[in-house]
Every structure is written in structure tokens, then in C-alpha cells.
Amino acid sequence: MSKPLLRVRGLSAGYDKEPVIRDISFDVYESEICVIMGPNGAGKSTLLRSIIGLARVYSGEIEVCGYRIPHDIKNIRRIIGYVPQREYVSQNIPVTTKDVVLSGITLRKGPLYIPTRKDMYTVRRVLERVGIGRELWFKKFNELSGGQQQKVLLARALVFHPRILLLDEPFSGIDIKSLREIIDFLVEIKKSEKLGIVIVLHEISEILAHVDRIMLLNKRMVACGDVLSVLTPENLKQTYGVDVDVIPYGDKCLPIIGDRHA
Amino acid sequence: MPSIIGLLQNPFILRAILAVVLISVLAATAGSFTIFRGLSFLVAGIAHAAFAGAALALVLYQYGCLSGLDPLFVALLFGVMMAVVIGLTERPESISKIEVSIGVAFAFSMSLAILFISLMKEYSIEAWALILGDILLLTINDIIILTIITIIDTFIFVLFMRIFVFLSFDPEGLRAIGVNVDVYHILMLVLIASATVVLLKGVGVILVYAVLVVPSAIANKIANDVLGVMKLSFVIALLSGVSGVFISTVLDIVPSALIGLILVFIYFIVSALKR
């Protein structure tokens, strides 16, 4: 097997006072989707944030394409596309769809950078790829539907051709049609771009068939591996603290009635 | 009734019109970003902190300290300090927590202001002048200070426009690509604070909110992008300011109150049409 794009070993990370997550170890390879699941406050977002240098690493190692945190954080940020939770994105400011995606390029080049034709071409292309039509390019972001907003944020994270994509609860508050379109797109680009994709989720039944690796997390890593070996009633009870129904479906999918919240 | 040409020959009115133009530029920059950041309460909080600073200066004059120094400078110091303290207290991502800390700072500075006013023997008229403001009574010195702050604020807003836009849109996303969000957050608060303080003599503590924030609140309901909001804020502030100055001169009423009423009237009309 080739070297992993993301390699995490014995990670304890958190914020000012103490670690939120402890002793986390996992790998993500190219063309792979890794899902991280756990209850509220389990530290899922902290784990994502530690990979892009936004949380404090107390101990352990994070290596991204051979670069290490914290020393190589500038290089790491050039190869990671990050999609934060949509609820943290302001709806007060009338930024257009095109400008949101273009910011993925321009903000990396300094305050005085003037976008080139090539940049505009790249933006149009990535918007087309995520399924945002021309009629929406000059529309205000805050007037788009939840699914369209999520696609635009995804386009912004992809516009500078990252090697790894980190998505924090990308499916919350979007309709089933948009959800399936986004899943299909993620599956397509993980293969075509050889991306490593890490997704933090609460409920995974829709994407389960395409998940290569799954981690259950509740402050500590409960289990990590392939879907069948990780999603057992015992592991789920240890993670969520309640009994969770697991319904076998075929030899790969295990739609579960998991932790749902708005 | 005096003619417009006749009114423009009056130096008080000329200075007022010049002040309206400068205030409109600040409404377009500082005002728009106050709305974009969702921090409109900040303007009211800063205005009261600045008032506490001015009141302190007036109390110190009584005891022979700071004589000759414009109380506006102490007001500016208090306003900027409040902006920095608020910026350091809460994370830029937590708008609701920032609003709470503005409220606490508001209560603190207003308590100080009342304390200082109670200690005044001679200067309470000057304190009331700051609370109410009068754009027709601005001196050349006031216009110079207003011009300098407007140029500095506008230059910095234009220079870091892209970062300020995406700091307002998604601070977490900005942080993820390595931008020092905390520094830009405090810088934006300081720019809004300085814009608020230099408006006090012209429009007063109470109405500064109306003049600085309401034009952008109206523009944000109409315009289709960030630049559109900024341009429209400028036009709305300018038209309401100029018409407020002229009408108040003819009818002999306080201009800032009239400008505030015109703006709020436009806000309600636009809100009703946009529903």
C-alpha cells in the first residue's frame, strides 16, 4: 500500500486548558473516504481543526503528505481544502456565489492580489463540476438553498486543487436530493482527483456504501477501520452511551438509526 | 424662505454639508461592515464609551488638568480601548458572545459617564452637547479631525477589503487558510470605533447609530453585492444628510434628529416593500 496522505498517531488535541480528544491514531489514503462519527461534544470538529492547525496539539503526531504539524503548517494549508459547518457561515453579508469560490484562490495570495482570467476560468469550471449552474453564479450566497450553499462551500475548498478534503457535517440541514448529488460528486472526485476525504457526520446511512474507513469517537477513539468491523452494537453503545439499532443490509451497507440532531 | 445659494454661503452650513459627505463615506465603509459583521450594537456601545471619555476630560478640566486638549481625543481613546477590550475578550466567531460583552462594556461606560457628569460643576452643557450633537456647530478643527479619520479608515477598509468581507462571511474558513483572524477582527472593531467617535460632535451619542448604521441596513436590503451595499449606503447617507441639513435650517429644528427620522422612515418603507 502507498504512503498515507494523512497520518495521525497518538494525537491529543484541544484548546487552551486541556485536550478535548486523546490518543487518536488513524490513516487516510488517496482515493479514500473516511468518516468520523460520534455524539455532540465528542471532539469530531476538534480533530478536523487540529489537522489544519486550528486546535492545540498536546501530544502525538499529525503528518499530511509528509509535512508535519506544527512546523510545516503553511505547506499543509496549501494542500488541505476545509469546509467548515455551514451554520458558522454568516447570512448577513451579500457575497455572490462566484466571489465565495474565488476567495478560495484570492485569499491565499494576499490582500492586493488581482484575480486573473485563469482564476475566473478555474472558478467557473469548479462551479460547473459541483452542479451550480450559470444562473446562480451572480446570485447572493445567502439567497441559495442549503444544498446549493453546501455545494458552493465545497467548490471553494476544491478551487485550489487540494490533496485532502476535510468536511465538517456537510449534510446537516440539506434535502435528500442535494445530499445524494453531493455524495455522488464526492465519490467521483475521490477517484478522479485521487483525493483523501475526511467527513465528520452524525448520521451516515446515505453515504455508507461509499465509506472506505470509519472512526467512532467520543473523546477517545472507540474504533477505526472498515464499516463492518466498526459499526457493531457494542462499539456504538460505547460511543453514544445508548443502544443503537444496527440493521445489516447486503454485505457492505449497515444503515443505522443513529444519533440525529438538527 | 432662504435660497439654496444663500444657505451655501453660510459657513456653518458649508461645514455641515462637508461633514455630511465625510459621514457618508464612513457610513459606506464602517457602517456597512458593522452590518456585515452583525455587530450593529457595537456602534451604540462605542458611542457611550466615548461619551464617558469625553465626560472624564471635562471633569479633569475643572481641576486644571488636560486643559487645551479636545475632549474628542479622550473620547477616541476610550472608544478605541473599548473596541480592543471587546476584541480580546471573545473569539471573532462568537457574534452573540461579542454582543454580550458590548452590552457589559456599554453598562460600565455609561455608569462611568453618569459618575463623571455628577462630578461636573461647570461643563455639563458641553456634555449635553455631545449627547445631542449639532452638525451646524462643527468647527474647522472638528472637520479636520473628521477628515483625517475618514481618510485613514477608508484607506484601511479598501486595503483589507477582501479579508474584512470574508472575516464577516466565515472567520473559521479564513483561519483555516492561515489568515490572522484575531488581528483583523480587532482592527475592524477599532476602525468602526474611530468612525463612531468622530461623528459624536456632529450627530450626538444617541443618533450616531442612526446615521452610521441605518443607511447600510437599508442598502443591505436592496443591493446585490458588497460593493453595491457600500455605494448605496453612501448615497442614502448623503441624500438624507443634505436634505436634513437644509430642511432643519429652513424649519429651525435640530438637523441630527431630522436626519435620523428621514433614515428610519426610509428603512421602514424599504422593509415593507421587501417583505
Coordinates of C-alpha atoms in Angstrom, one line a residue:
Chain A
M1 CA 0.0 0.0 0.0
S2 CA 1.2 3.5 -0.8
K3 CA 2.0 6.1 1.9
P4 CA -1.0 7.6 3.5
L5 CA -1.9 11.2 2.7
L6 CA -2.9 11.8 6.3
R7 CA -1.2 10.0 9.2
V8 CA -2.2 10.7 12.8
R9 CA -0.5 8.9 15.7
G10 CA -1.3 9.1 19.4
L11 CA -2.9 12.6 19.0
S12 CA -4.2 14.5 22.0
A13 CA -5.6 17.9 21.0
G14 CA -7.8 20.6 22.3
Y15 CA -7.8 24.3 23.1
D16 CA -6.4 26.5 25.9
K17 CA -6.9 24.5 29.0
E18 CA -6.8 20.8 28.3
P19 CA -7.1 18.2 25.5
V20 CA -10.6 17.6 24.1
I21 CA -9.6 14.4 22.3
R22 CA -6.9 11.9 23.4
D23 CA -4.9 9.1 21.9
I24 CA -6.2 9.2 18.3
S25 CA -4.4 7.2 15.6
F26 CA -5.6 6.7 12.0
D27 CA -4.5 7.0 8.4
V28 CA -6.3 8.3 5.3
Y29 CA -5.0 7.2 1.9
E30 CA -5.6 8.7 -1.6
S31 CA -9.0 7.9 -3.2
E32 CA -10.5 7.1 0.2
I33 CA -13.4 8.4 2.2
C34 CA -13.0 8.4 5.9
V35 CA -16.0 9.2 8.1
I36 CA -15.7 10.3 11.7
M37 CA -18.8 9.8 13.9
G38 CA -19.6 10.5 17.5
P39 CA -22.1 12.3 19.8
N40 CA -22.2 16.1 20.4
G41 CA -19.1 17.3 22.2
A42 CA -17.1 14.1 21.2
G43 CA -14.3 16.2 19.7
K44 CA -15.0 15.5 16.0
S45 CA -14.6 19.1 14.9
T46 CA -11.6 19.4 17.2
L47 CA -10.0 16.5 15.4
L48 CA -10.6 18.2 12.0
R49 CA -9.4 21.6 13.3
S50 CA -6.2 20.0 14.7
I51 CA -5.3 18.7 11.2
I52 CA -5.3 22.3 9.8
G53 CA -3.6 23.8 12.8
L54 CA -6.6 25.4 14.4
A55 CA -6.5 23.4 17.6
R56 CA -3.6 22.9 20.0
V57 CA -1.8 19.6 19.7
Y58 CA -0.8 18.4 23.2
S59 CA 1.0 15.2 22.1
G60 CA 1.2 12.9 19.2
E61 CA 1.9 13.4 15.5
I62 CA 0.0 14.7 12.5
E63 CA 1.6 14.2 9.1
V64 CA 0.0 15.4 5.9
C65 CA 1.7 14.3 2.7
G66 CA 5.0 14.2 4.6
Y67 CA 4.6 17.6 6.2
R68 CA 4.3 17.8 9.9
I69 CA 2.2 20.0 12.3
P70 CA 3.1 22.5 13.6
H71 CA 6.4 23.1 11.7
D72 CA 5.0 22.8 8.2
I73 CA 1.6 24.3 8.8
K74 CA 1.9 26.7 5.8
N75 CA 2.6 23.9 3.4
I76 CA -0.2 21.8 4.9
R77 CA -2.8 24.6 4.4
R78 CA -1.8 24.6 0.7
I79 CA -2.9 21.0 0.3
I80 CA -6.0 20.8 2.5
G81 CA -9.4 22.0 1.5
Y82 CA -11.6 22.7 4.6
V83 CA -15.4 23.0 4.6
P84 CA -16.5 24.3 8.0
Q85 CA -20.0 23.8 9.3
R86 CA -22.5 25.8 7.2
E87 CA -24.2 27.1 10.4
Y88 CA -21.0 29.1 11.1
V89 CA -21.2 30.9 7.8
S90 CA -22.8 34.3 8.1
Q91 CA -26.0 35.1 6.2
N92 CA -25.7 38.9 6.9
I93 CA -23.3 39.7 4.1
P94 CA -24.3 39.8 0.4
V95 CA -21.4 37.9 -1.1
T96 CA -22.0 36.4 -4.6
T97 CA -21.6 32.7 -5.3
K98 CA -18.7 33.4 -7.7
D99 CA -16.9 35.6 -5.1
V100 CA -17.2 32.9 -2.4
V101 CA -15.5 30.4 -4.7
L102 CA -13.0 32.9 -6.0
S103 CA -12.0 33.7 -2.4
G104 CA -10.5 30.2 -2.2
I105 CA -7.8 31.5 -4.6
T106 CA -7.5 35.2 -3.8
L107 CA -7.3 35.0 0.0
R108 CA -4.3 32.7 -0.3
K109 CA -2.5 35.3 -2.5
G110 CA -2.6 38.3 -0.2
P111 CA -4.9 41.4 0.1
L112 CA -3.7 43.1 -3.1
Y113 CA -3.9 40.2 -5.4
I114 CA -6.0 40.9 -8.5
P115 CA -7.7 37.8 -9.9
T116 CA -6.6 36.7 -13.4
R117 CA -8.7 35.2 -16.3
K118 CA -7.3 31.8 -15.5
D119 CA -8.6 32.2 -11.9
M120 CA -12.0 33.1 -13.2
Y121 CA -11.9 30.1 -15.6
T122 CA -11.0 27.8 -12.7
V123 CA -13.9 29.2 -10.6
R124 CA -16.4 28.7 -13.4
R125 CA -15.2 25.1 -14.0
V126 CA -15.3 24.1 -10.4
L127 CA -18.8 25.6 -10.0
E128 CA -20.0 23.6 -13.0
R129 CA -18.5 20.5 -11.6
V130 CA -20.3 20.7 -8.3
G131 CA -23.5 21.3 -10.2
I132 CA -24.0 25.1 -9.6
G133 CA -25.5 26.5 -12.9
R134 CA -24.6 29.8 -14.5
E135 CA -27.9 31.3 -13.3
L136 CA -26.6 31.1 -9.7
W137 CA -23.1 32.5 -10.2
F138 CA -24.0 36.1 -9.6
K139 CA -26.7 35.4 -7.0
K140 CA -26.1 36.2 -3.4
F141 CA -24.9 33.2 -1.3
N142 CA -27.5 34.0 1.4
E143 CA -30.3 33.6 -1.2
L144 CA -29.2 30.0 -2.1
S145 CA -30.8 26.9 -0.7
G146 CA -29.0 24.9 2.0
G147 CA -27.9 22.3 -0.6
Q148 CA -26.7 24.9 -3.0
Q149 CA -24.8 26.7 -0.3
Q150 CA -23.0 23.5 0.7
K151 CA -22.0 22.9 -2.9
V152 CA -20.6 26.4 -3.2
L153 CA -18.6 25.9 0.0
L154 CA -17.3 22.6 -1.4
A155 CA -16.4 24.4 -4.6
R156 CA -14.4 27.0 -2.6
A157 CA -12.5 24.2 -0.9
L158 CA -11.7 22.5 -4.2
V159 CA -10.8 25.5 -6.3
F160 CA -7.0 25.4 -5.5
H161 CA -6.8 21.6 -6.1
P162 CA -6.1 20.2 -2.6
R163 CA -4.9 16.7 -1.9
I164 CA -7.1 16.2 1.2
L165 CA -10.6 17.5 1.8
L166 CA -12.0 18.0 5.3
L167 CA -15.8 18.4 5.6
D168 CA -17.4 19.2 9.0
E169 CA -21.1 18.0 9.0
P170 CA -21.7 18.7 5.3
F171 CA -25.1 17.1 5.2
S172 CA -26.8 18.9 8.0
G173 CA -30.0 20.8 7.0
I174 CA -30.0 19.8 3.3
D175 CA -32.6 18.0 1.3
I176 CA -32.2 14.4 0.2
K177 CA -31.7 15.3 -3.5
S178 CA -28.8 17.7 -2.8
L179 CA -27.4 15.2 -0.3
R180 CA -27.3 12.4 -2.9
E181 CA -25.8 14.8 -5.5
I182 CA -23.0 15.9 -3.1
I183 CA -22.3 12.2 -2.2
D184 CA -22.1 11.2 -5.9
F185 CA -19.8 14.2 -6.5
L186 CA -17.5 13.3 -3.6
V187 CA -17.3 9.7 -4.7
E188 CA -16.5 10.9 -8.3
I189 CA -13.7 13.3 -7.2
K190 CA -12.1 10.9 -4.7
K191 CA -11.4 8.7 -7.7
S192 CA -10.7 11.3 -10.4
E193 CA -8.6 13.6 -8.2
K194 CA -7.2 10.9 -6.0
L195 CA -8.4 12.8 -3.0
G196 CA -8.4 11.7 0.6
I197 CA -11.7 12.9 2.1
V198 CA -12.4 13.1 5.8
I199 CA -16.1 13.7 6.7
V200 CA -17.4 14.4 10.2
L201 CA -21.0 13.2 10.4
H202 CA -23.8 12.4 12.8
E203 CA -25.7 10.0 10.7
I204 CA -24.3 8.1 7.8
S205 CA -26.8 5.8 6.2
E206 CA -26.8 7.7 2.8
I207 CA -23.0 7.6 2.3
L208 CA -22.4 4.3 4.0
A209 CA -22.0 2.3 0.7
H210 CA -19.1 4.6 -0.3
V211 CA -17.2 4.8 3.0
D212 CA -13.8 3.2 3.0
R213 CA -12.9 3.8 6.6
I214 CA -14.9 4.8 9.7
M215 CA -13.9 6.1 13.1
L216 CA -16.2 6.2 16.2
L217 CA -15.1 8.9 18.5
N218 CA -16.1 10.0 22.0
K219 CA -13.2 12.0 23.4
R220 CA -11.1 8.9 22.7
M221 CA -11.1 6.7 19.6
V222 CA -13.6 3.8 20.2
A223 CA -12.9 2.0 16.9
C224 CA -11.5 2.7 13.5
G225 CA -11.4 0.5 10.4
D226 CA -13.8 -0.8 7.8
V227 CA -17.6 -0.3 8.2
L228 CA -18.5 -3.9 9.1
S229 CA -15.9 -4.3 11.8
V230 CA -16.5 -0.8 13.4
L231 CA -20.3 -0.4 13.3
T232 CA -21.1 -3.1 15.9
P233 CA -23.8 -2.6 18.6
E234 CA -21.1 -2.8 21.2
N235 CA -18.9 0.0 19.7
L236 CA -22.0 2.2 19.0
K237 CA -23.1 1.8 22.6
Q238 CA -19.6 2.6 23.9
T239 CA -19.6 5.7 21.6
Y240 CA -23.1 7.1 22.2
G241 CA -24.0 5.6 25.6
V242 CA -27.3 4.2 24.4
D243 CA -28.3 1.1 22.5
V244 CA -28.3 1.8 18.7
D245 CA -30.1 -0.5 16.2
V246 CA -27.8 -1.9 13.5
I247 CA -29.6 -3.4 10.6
P248 CA -27.5 -5.5 8.2
Y249 CA -28.1 -4.8 4.5
G250 CA -26.1 -6.8 2.0
D251 CA -22.5 -7.4 2.8
K252 CA -21.4 -3.8 3.0
C253 CA -24.2 -1.4 4.0
L254 CA -25.4 -1.2 7.5
P255 CA -28.0 1.6 7.7
I256 CA -28.3 2.5 11.3
I257 CA -30.7 4.5 13.3
G258 CA -28.1 6.7 14.8
D259 CA -27.7 9.9 16.6
R260 CA -29.8 12.6 14.8
H261 CA -30.0 16.2 15.6
A262 CA -30.8 19.4 13.7
Chain B
M1 CA -37.5 81.3 2.8
P2 CA -33.7 81.5 2.2
S3 CA -32.5 80.3 -1.2
I4 CA -30.1 77.3 -1.5
I5 CA -27.3 79.6 -2.9
G6 CA -27.9 81.9 0.1
L7 CA -27.7 78.9 2.5
L8 CA -24.5 77.6 0.9
Q9 CA -22.8 81.0 1.5
N10 CA -23.3 80.4 5.2
P11 CA -20.0 78.9 6.6
F12 CA -21.9 76.9 9.3
I13 CA -24.0 75.2 6.6
L14 CA -21.0 74.7 4.3
R15 CA -19.1 72.9 7.1
A16 CA -22.2 70.8 7.9
I17 CA -22.5 69.7 4.2
L18 CA -18.8 68.8 4.1
A19 CA -19.3 66.8 7.4
V20 CA -22.3 65.0 5.8
V21 CA -20.1 64.0 2.8
L22 CA -17.4 62.6 5.2
I23 CA -20.0 60.9 7.4
S24 CA -21.5 59.3 4.3
V25 CA -18.1 57.9 3.4
L26 CA -17.9 56.4 6.9
A27 CA -21.4 55.1 6.7
A28 CA -20.4 53.3 3.4
T29 CA -17.3 51.7 5.0
A30 CA -17.5 51.4 8.8
G31 CA -21.4 51.3 8.7
S32 CA -21.5 48.6 6.0
F33 CA -19.1 46.4 7.8
T34 CA -20.9 46.9 11.1
I35 CA -24.0 45.4 9.4
F36 CA -22.0 42.7 7.5
R37 CA -20.4 41.5 10.8
G38 CA -23.8 41.5 12.6
L39 CA -22.4 43.9 15.2
S40 CA -24.7 47.0 14.9
F41 CA -25.0 47.2 18.7
L42 CA -21.2 48.0 18.7
V43 CA -21.8 51.5 17.4
A44 CA -24.2 52.3 20.3
G45 CA -21.7 50.8 22.8
I46 CA -18.7 52.6 21.5
A47 CA -20.6 55.9 21.4
H48 CA -21.4 55.6 25.1
A49 CA -17.8 54.6 26.0
A50 CA -16.6 57.6 24.0
F51 CA -19.0 59.8 25.9
A52 CA -17.6 58.5 29.2
G53 CA -14.1 59.5 27.9
A54 CA -15.3 63.0 27.0
A55 CA -17.1 63.4 30.3
L56 CA -13.8 62.4 32.1
A57 CA -11.9 65.1 30.1
L58 CA -14.5 67.7 31.1
V59 CA -14.2 66.7 34.8
L60 CA -10.4 66.9 34.6
Y61 CA -10.7 70.4 33.1
Q62 CA -12.3 71.5 36.3
Y63 CA -9.2 70.6 38.2
G64 CA -6.9 72.3 35.7
C65 CA -5.8 69.0 34.0
L66 CA -5.7 68.4 30.3
S67 CA -6.7 72.0 29.6
G68 CA -6.4 72.8 25.9
L69 CA -6.9 69.2 24.8
D70 CA -10.1 68.5 22.8
P71 CA -12.4 66.1 24.8
L72 CA -12.8 64.2 21.5
F73 CA -9.3 62.8 21.9
V74 CA -10.1 61.3 25.3
A75 CA -13.4 60.1 23.7
L76 CA -11.4 58.5 20.9
L77 CA -9.1 56.8 23.4
F78 CA -12.0 55.4 25.4
G79 CA -13.8 54.2 22.2
V80 CA -10.7 52.5 20.8
M81 CA -9.9 50.9 24.2
M82 CA -13.4 49.5 24.4
A83 CA -13.1 48.1 20.8
V84 CA -9.8 46.4 21.7
V85 CA -11.1 45.0 25.0
I86 CA -14.2 43.6 23.3
G87 CA -11.9 42.2 20.5
L88 CA -9.7 40.5 23.1
T89 CA -12.5 39.2 25.2
E90 CA -14.4 37.0 22.8
R91 CA -13.4 34.9 19.7
P92 CA -14.3 36.6 16.4
E93 CA -16.5 33.6 15.5
S94 CA -18.9 34.2 18.5
I95 CA -21.0 37.1 17.5
S96 CA -23.7 36.5 20.2
K97 CA -21.0 36.5 22.9
I98 CA -19.4 39.6 21.4
E99 CA -22.8 41.3 21.6
V100 CA -23.0 40.4 25.3
S101 CA -19.5 41.8 26.0
I102 CA -20.5 45.0 24.2
G103 CA -23.6 45.2 26.5
V104 CA -21.4 44.8 29.6
A105 CA -18.9 47.4 28.3
F106 CA -21.9 49.7 27.5
A107 CA -23.2 49.4 31.1
F108 CA -19.7 50.0 32.5
S109 CA -19.0 53.1 30.4
M110 CA -22.5 54.6 30.9
S111 CA -22.0 54.2 34.7
L112 CA -18.7 56.0 34.4
A113 CA -20.3 58.7 32.3
I114 CA -23.0 59.3 34.8
L115 CA -20.5 59.4 37.6
F116 CA -18.3 61.9 35.8
I117 CA -21.3 64.1 34.9
S118 CA -22.3 64.1 38.6
L119 CA -18.9 65.4 39.4
M120 CA -19.2 68.3 37.0
K121 CA -19.8 71.8 38.2
E122 CA -19.2 73.9 35.1
Y123 CA -19.1 71.8 32.0
S124 CA -22.3 69.9 31.9
I125 CA -23.5 71.9 28.9
E126 CA -20.6 70.6 26.9
A127 CA -21.5 67.1 28.0
W128 CA -25.1 67.6 26.8
A129 CA -23.9 69.0 23.5
L130 CA -22.1 65.7 22.9
I131 CA -25.2 63.7 23.8
L132 CA -27.3 65.6 21.3
G133 CA -24.7 66.8 18.8
D134 CA -25.2 69.6 16.2
I135 CA -23.8 69.3 12.8
L136 CA -24.3 73.1 12.2
L137 CA -22.0 73.9 15.1
L138 CA -18.9 72.0 13.9
T139 CA -15.6 74.0 13.9
I140 CA -12.8 73.8 11.4
N141 CA -10.9 71.7 13.9
D142 CA -13.8 69.2 14.1
I143 CA -13.9 69.0 10.3
I144 CA -10.1 68.4 10.1
I145 CA -10.3 65.5 12.7
L146 CA -13.3 64.1 10.8
T147 CA -11.4 64.3 7.5
I148 CA -8.3 62.6 8.9
I149 CA -10.2 59.7 10.5
T150 CA -12.3 59.3 7.3
I151 CA -9.2 59.1 5.1
I152 CA -7.4 56.6 7.4
D153 CA -10.5 54.4 7.9
T154 CA -11.3 54.3 4.2
F155 CA -7.8 53.6 3.2
I156 CA -7.6 50.6 5.6
F157 CA -11.0 49.3 4.7
V158 CA -10.1 49.4 1.0
L159 CA -6.7 47.9 1.5
F160 CA -8.0 44.9 3.5
M161 CA -11.5 44.8 1.9
R162 CA -11.3 41.2 0.8
I163 CA -10.1 40.0 4.2
F164 CA -12.8 42.0 6.0
V165 CA -15.5 40.6 3.7
F166 CA -14.6 37.0 4.4
L167 CA -13.9 37.7 8.1
S168 CA -17.6 38.8 8.1
F169 CA -18.7 35.8 5.9
D170 CA -16.8 32.9 7.5
P171 CA -14.0 33.6 10.1
E172 CA -13.3 29.9 10.6
G173 CA -12.7 29.4 6.8
L174 CA -10.4 32.4 6.8
R175 CA -8.5 31.0 9.8
A176 CA -8.1 27.7 8.0
I177 CA -6.0 29.2 5.3
G178 CA -3.7 30.9 7.7
V179 CA -5.0 34.5 8.0
N180 CA -4.6 36.0 11.4
V181 CA -8.3 36.5 12.0
D182 CA -7.9 37.8 15.6
V183 CA -5.8 40.7 14.5
Y184 CA -8.1 41.7 11.6
H185 CA -11.1 41.3 13.9
I186 CA -9.7 43.8 16.4
L187 CA -8.5 46.1 13.5
M188 CA -12.1 46.2 12.1
L189 CA -13.5 47.0 15.6
V190 CA -11.1 49.8 16.0
L191 CA -12.0 51.3 12.6
I192 CA -15.7 51.1 13.5
A193 CA -15.0 52.7 16.9
S194 CA -12.9 55.6 15.5
A195 CA -15.7 56.3 12.9
T196 CA -18.3 56.3 15.6
V197 CA -16.3 58.7 17.9
V198 CA -15.6 61.3 15.2
L199 CA -19.3 61.5 14.4
L200 CA -20.3 62.4 18.0
K201 CA -20.0 66.2 17.8
G202 CA -22.0 66.3 14.7
V203 CA -24.8 63.8 15.4
G204 CA -24.6 63.1 19.1
V205 CA -24.3 59.9 21.2
I206 CA -27.9 58.9 20.7
L207 CA -28.2 59.4 17.0
V208 CA -24.8 58.2 15.8
Y209 CA -26.3 54.7 15.5
A210 CA -29.0 56.1 13.1
V211 CA -26.5 58.0 10.9
L212 CA -23.8 55.3 10.8
V213 CA -25.7 52.1 10.7
V214 CA -29.2 52.7 9.3
P215 CA -28.0 53.7 5.7
S216 CA -26.2 50.3 5.4
A217 CA -29.1 48.4 7.0
I218 CA -31.3 49.9 4.2
A219 CA -28.7 49.3 1.5
N220 CA -28.3 45.7 2.6
K221 CA -31.9 45.0 1.9
I222 CA -31.7 46.3 -1.6
A223 CA -28.2 45.9 -3.1
N224 CA -27.0 42.6 -4.7
D225 CA -23.4 42.6 -3.6
V226 CA -20.9 44.0 -1.1
L227 CA -19.8 47.0 -3.3
G228 CA -23.5 47.7 -4.1
V229 CA -24.3 48.0 -0.4
M230 CA -21.3 50.3 0.2
K231 CA -22.2 52.6 -2.7
L232 CA -25.9 52.7 -1.8
S233 CA -25.1 53.4 1.9
F234 CA -23.1 56.4 0.7
V235 CA -25.9 57.7 -1.5
I236 CA -28.6 57.2 1.2
A237 CA -26.5 58.8 4.0
L238 CA -25.6 61.7 1.7
L239 CA -29.2 62.4 0.5
S240 CA -30.7 62.1 4.0
G241 CA -27.9 64.2 5.5
V242 CA -28.0 67.0 2.9
S243 CA -31.8 67.2 2.9
G244 CA -31.8 67.0 6.8
V245 CA -29.4 70.0 7.0
F246 CA -31.3 72.1 4.5
I247 CA -34.8 71.3 5.9
S248 CA -33.7 71.8 9.5
T249 CA -32.2 75.2 8.6
V250 CA -35.4 76.3 7.0
L251 CA -37.6 75.0 9.8
D252 CA -35.2 75.8 12.5
I253 CA -35.1 72.4 14.1
V254 CA -32.2 70.1 15.2
P255 CA -30.6 68.5 12.0
S256 CA -29.4 65.2 13.5
A257 CA -33.0 64.4 14.7
L258 CA -34.4 65.2 11.3
I259 CA -31.7 63.0 9.5
G260 CA -32.4 60.2 11.9
L261 CA -36.1 60.4 11.3
I262 CA -35.6 60.5 7.5
L263 CA -33.4 57.4 7.6
V264 CA -35.8 55.4 9.9
F265 CA -38.7 56.4 7.6
I266 CA -36.7 55.1 4.5
Y267 CA -35.8 51.9 6.5
F268 CA -39.5 51.1 7.2
I269 CA -40.6 51.9 3.7
V270 CA -37.9 49.6 2.2
S271 CA -38.7 46.9 4.8
A272 CA -42.4 47.0 4.0
L273 CA -41.7 46.8 0.2
K274 CA -39.2 43.9 0.6
R275 CA -41.4 41.7 2.8

